[in-house]
mmCIF file with all atom_site columns, C-alpha atoms in Angstrom:
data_model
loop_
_atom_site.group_PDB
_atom_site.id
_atom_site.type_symbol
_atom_site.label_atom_id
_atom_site.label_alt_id
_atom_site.label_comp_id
_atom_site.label_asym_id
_atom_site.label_entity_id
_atom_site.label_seq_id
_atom_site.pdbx_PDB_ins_code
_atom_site.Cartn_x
_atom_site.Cartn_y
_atom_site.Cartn_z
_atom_site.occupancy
_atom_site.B_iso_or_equiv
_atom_site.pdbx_formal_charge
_atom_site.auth_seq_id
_atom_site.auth_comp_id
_atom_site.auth_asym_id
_atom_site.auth_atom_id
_atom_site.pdbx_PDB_model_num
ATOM 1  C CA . UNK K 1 1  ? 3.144   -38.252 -7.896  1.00 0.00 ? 9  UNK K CA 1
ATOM 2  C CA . UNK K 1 2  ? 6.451   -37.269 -9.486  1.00 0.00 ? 10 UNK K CA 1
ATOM 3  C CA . UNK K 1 3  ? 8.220   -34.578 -9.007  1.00 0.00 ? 11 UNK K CA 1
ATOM 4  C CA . UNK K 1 4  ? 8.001   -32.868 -12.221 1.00 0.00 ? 12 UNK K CA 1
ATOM 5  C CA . UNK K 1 5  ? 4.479   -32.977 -12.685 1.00 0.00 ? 13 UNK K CA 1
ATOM 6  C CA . UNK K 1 6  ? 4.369   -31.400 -9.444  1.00 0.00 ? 14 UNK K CA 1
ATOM 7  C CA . UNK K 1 7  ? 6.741   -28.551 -10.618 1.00 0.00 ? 15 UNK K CA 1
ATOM 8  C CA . UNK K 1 8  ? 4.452   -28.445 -13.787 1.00 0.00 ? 16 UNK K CA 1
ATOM 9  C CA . UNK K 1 9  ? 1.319   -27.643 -11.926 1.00 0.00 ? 17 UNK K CA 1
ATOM 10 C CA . UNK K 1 10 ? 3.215   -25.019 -9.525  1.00 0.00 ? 18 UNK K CA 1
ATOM 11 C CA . UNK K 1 11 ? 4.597   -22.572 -12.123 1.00 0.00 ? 19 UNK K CA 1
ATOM 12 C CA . UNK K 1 12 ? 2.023   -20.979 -12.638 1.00 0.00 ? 20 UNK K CA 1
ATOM 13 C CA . UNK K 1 13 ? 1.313   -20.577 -9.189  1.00 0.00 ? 21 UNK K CA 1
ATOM 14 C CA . UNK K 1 14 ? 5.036   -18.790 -7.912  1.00 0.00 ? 22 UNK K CA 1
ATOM 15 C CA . UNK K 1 15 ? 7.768   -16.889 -9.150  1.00 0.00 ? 23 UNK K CA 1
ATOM 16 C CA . UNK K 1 16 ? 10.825  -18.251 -9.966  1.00 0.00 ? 24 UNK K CA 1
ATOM 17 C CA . UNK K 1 17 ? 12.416  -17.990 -6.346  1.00 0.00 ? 25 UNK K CA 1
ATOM 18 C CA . UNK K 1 18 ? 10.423  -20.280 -5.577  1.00 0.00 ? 26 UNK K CA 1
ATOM 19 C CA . UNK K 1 19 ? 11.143  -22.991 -8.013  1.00 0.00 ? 27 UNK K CA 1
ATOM 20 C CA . UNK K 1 20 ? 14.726  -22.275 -7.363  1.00 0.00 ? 28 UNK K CA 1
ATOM 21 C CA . UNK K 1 21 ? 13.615  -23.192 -4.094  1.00 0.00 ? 29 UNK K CA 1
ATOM 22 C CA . UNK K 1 22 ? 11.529  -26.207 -4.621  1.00 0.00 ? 30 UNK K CA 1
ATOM 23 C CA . UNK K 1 23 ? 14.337  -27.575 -6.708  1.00 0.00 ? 31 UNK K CA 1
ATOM 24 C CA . UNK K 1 24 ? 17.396  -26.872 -4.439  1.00 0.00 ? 32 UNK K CA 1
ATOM 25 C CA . UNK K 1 25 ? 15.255  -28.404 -1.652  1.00 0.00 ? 33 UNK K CA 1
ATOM 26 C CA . UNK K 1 26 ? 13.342  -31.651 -2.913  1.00 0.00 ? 34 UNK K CA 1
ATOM 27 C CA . UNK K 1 27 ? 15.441  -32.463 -6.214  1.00 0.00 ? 35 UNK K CA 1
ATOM 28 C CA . UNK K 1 28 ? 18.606  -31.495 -5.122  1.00 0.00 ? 36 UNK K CA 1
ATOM 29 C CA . UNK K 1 29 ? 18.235  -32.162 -1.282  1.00 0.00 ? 37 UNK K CA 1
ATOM 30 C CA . UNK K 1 30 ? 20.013  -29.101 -0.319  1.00 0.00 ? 38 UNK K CA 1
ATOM 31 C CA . UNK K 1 31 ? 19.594  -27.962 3.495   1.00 0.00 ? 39 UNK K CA 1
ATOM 32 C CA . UNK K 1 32 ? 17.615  -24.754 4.584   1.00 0.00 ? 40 UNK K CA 1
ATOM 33 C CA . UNK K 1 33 ? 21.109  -23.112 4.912   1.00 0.00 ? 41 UNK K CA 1
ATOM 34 C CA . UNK K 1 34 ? 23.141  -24.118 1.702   1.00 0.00 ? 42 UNK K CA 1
ATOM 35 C CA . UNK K 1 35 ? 19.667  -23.224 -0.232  1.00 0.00 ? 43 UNK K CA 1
ATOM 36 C CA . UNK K 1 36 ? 20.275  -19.466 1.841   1.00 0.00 ? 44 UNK K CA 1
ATOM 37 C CA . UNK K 1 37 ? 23.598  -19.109 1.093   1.00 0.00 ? 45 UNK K CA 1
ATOM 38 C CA . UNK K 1 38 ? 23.190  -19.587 -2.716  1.00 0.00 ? 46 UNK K CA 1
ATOM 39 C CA . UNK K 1 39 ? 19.869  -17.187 -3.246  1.00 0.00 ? 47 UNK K CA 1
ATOM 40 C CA . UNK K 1 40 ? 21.195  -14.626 -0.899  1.00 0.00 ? 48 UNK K CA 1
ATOM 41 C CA . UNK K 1 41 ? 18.548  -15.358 1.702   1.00 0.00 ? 49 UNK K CA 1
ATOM 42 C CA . UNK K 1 42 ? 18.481  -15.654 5.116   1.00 0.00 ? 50 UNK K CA 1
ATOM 43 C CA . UNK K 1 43 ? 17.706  -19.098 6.529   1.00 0.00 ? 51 UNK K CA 1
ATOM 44 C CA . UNK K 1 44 ? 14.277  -17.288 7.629   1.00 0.00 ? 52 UNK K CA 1
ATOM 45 C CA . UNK K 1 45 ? 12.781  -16.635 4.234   1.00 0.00 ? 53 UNK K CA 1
ATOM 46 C CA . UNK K 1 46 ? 13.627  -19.741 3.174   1.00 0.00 ? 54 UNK K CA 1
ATOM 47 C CA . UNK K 1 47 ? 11.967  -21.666 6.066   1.00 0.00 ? 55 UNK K CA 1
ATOM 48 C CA . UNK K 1 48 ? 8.912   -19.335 5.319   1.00 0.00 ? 56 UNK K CA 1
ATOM 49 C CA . UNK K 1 49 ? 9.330   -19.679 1.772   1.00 0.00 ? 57 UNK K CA 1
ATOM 50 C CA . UNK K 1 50 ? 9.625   -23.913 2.051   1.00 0.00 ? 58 UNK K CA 1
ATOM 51 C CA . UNK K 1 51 ? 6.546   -23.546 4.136   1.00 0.00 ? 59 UNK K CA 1
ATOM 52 C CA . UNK K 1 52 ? 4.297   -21.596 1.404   1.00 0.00 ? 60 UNK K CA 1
ATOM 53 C CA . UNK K 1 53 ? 5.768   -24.232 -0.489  1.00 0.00 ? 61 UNK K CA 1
ATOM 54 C CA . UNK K 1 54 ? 4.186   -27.123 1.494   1.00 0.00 ? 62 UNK K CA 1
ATOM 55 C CA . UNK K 1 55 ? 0.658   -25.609 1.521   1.00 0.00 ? 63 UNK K CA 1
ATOM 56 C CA . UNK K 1 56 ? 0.660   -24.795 -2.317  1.00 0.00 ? 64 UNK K CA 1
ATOM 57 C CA . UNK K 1 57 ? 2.218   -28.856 -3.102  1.00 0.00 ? 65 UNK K CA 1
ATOM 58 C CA . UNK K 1 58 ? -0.561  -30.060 -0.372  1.00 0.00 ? 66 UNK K CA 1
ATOM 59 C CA . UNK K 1 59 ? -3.038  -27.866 -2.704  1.00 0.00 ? 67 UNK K CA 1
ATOM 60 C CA . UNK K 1 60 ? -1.946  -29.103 -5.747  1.00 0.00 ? 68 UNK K CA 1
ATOM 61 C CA . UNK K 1 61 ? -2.244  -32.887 -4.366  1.00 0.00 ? 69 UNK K CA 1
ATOM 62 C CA . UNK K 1 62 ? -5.494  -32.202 -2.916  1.00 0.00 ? 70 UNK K CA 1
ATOM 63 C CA . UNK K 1 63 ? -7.049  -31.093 -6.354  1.00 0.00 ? 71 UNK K CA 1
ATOM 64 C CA . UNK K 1 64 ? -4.868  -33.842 -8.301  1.00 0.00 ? 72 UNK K CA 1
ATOM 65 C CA . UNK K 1 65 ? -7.263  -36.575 -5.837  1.00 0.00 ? 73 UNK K CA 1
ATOM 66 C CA . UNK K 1 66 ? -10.408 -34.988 -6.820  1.00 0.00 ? 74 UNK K CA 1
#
């Protein structure tokens, strides 16, 4: 699956924080802490907000299959 249709099926889904997110971290490759630094968040949020991340991706995979 690429990346974009991905991104497609998740804006509905989050606010733009978390694109910003999804971008810095899987297009861009950015770490937990450079992704912090730029947003203004601490490491923390991001780790939780990479994690709601996963679950809403594994979601949007799991209904892509069916």
């Amino acid at each position: 699956v690429k990346w974009y249709y991905l991104l497609i099926a998740l804006i509905p889904m989050i606010s733009f924080v978390y694109l910003d997110i999804f971008y810095l971290r899987y297009i861009k490759n950015y770490k937990q802490s450079e992704i912090a630094k730029q947003l203004g968040l601490s490491q923390a949020e991001i780790s939780k907000r990479l994690m709601k991340l996963s679950e809403l991706i594994s979601n949007v995979l799991d209904v892509a299959r069916s």
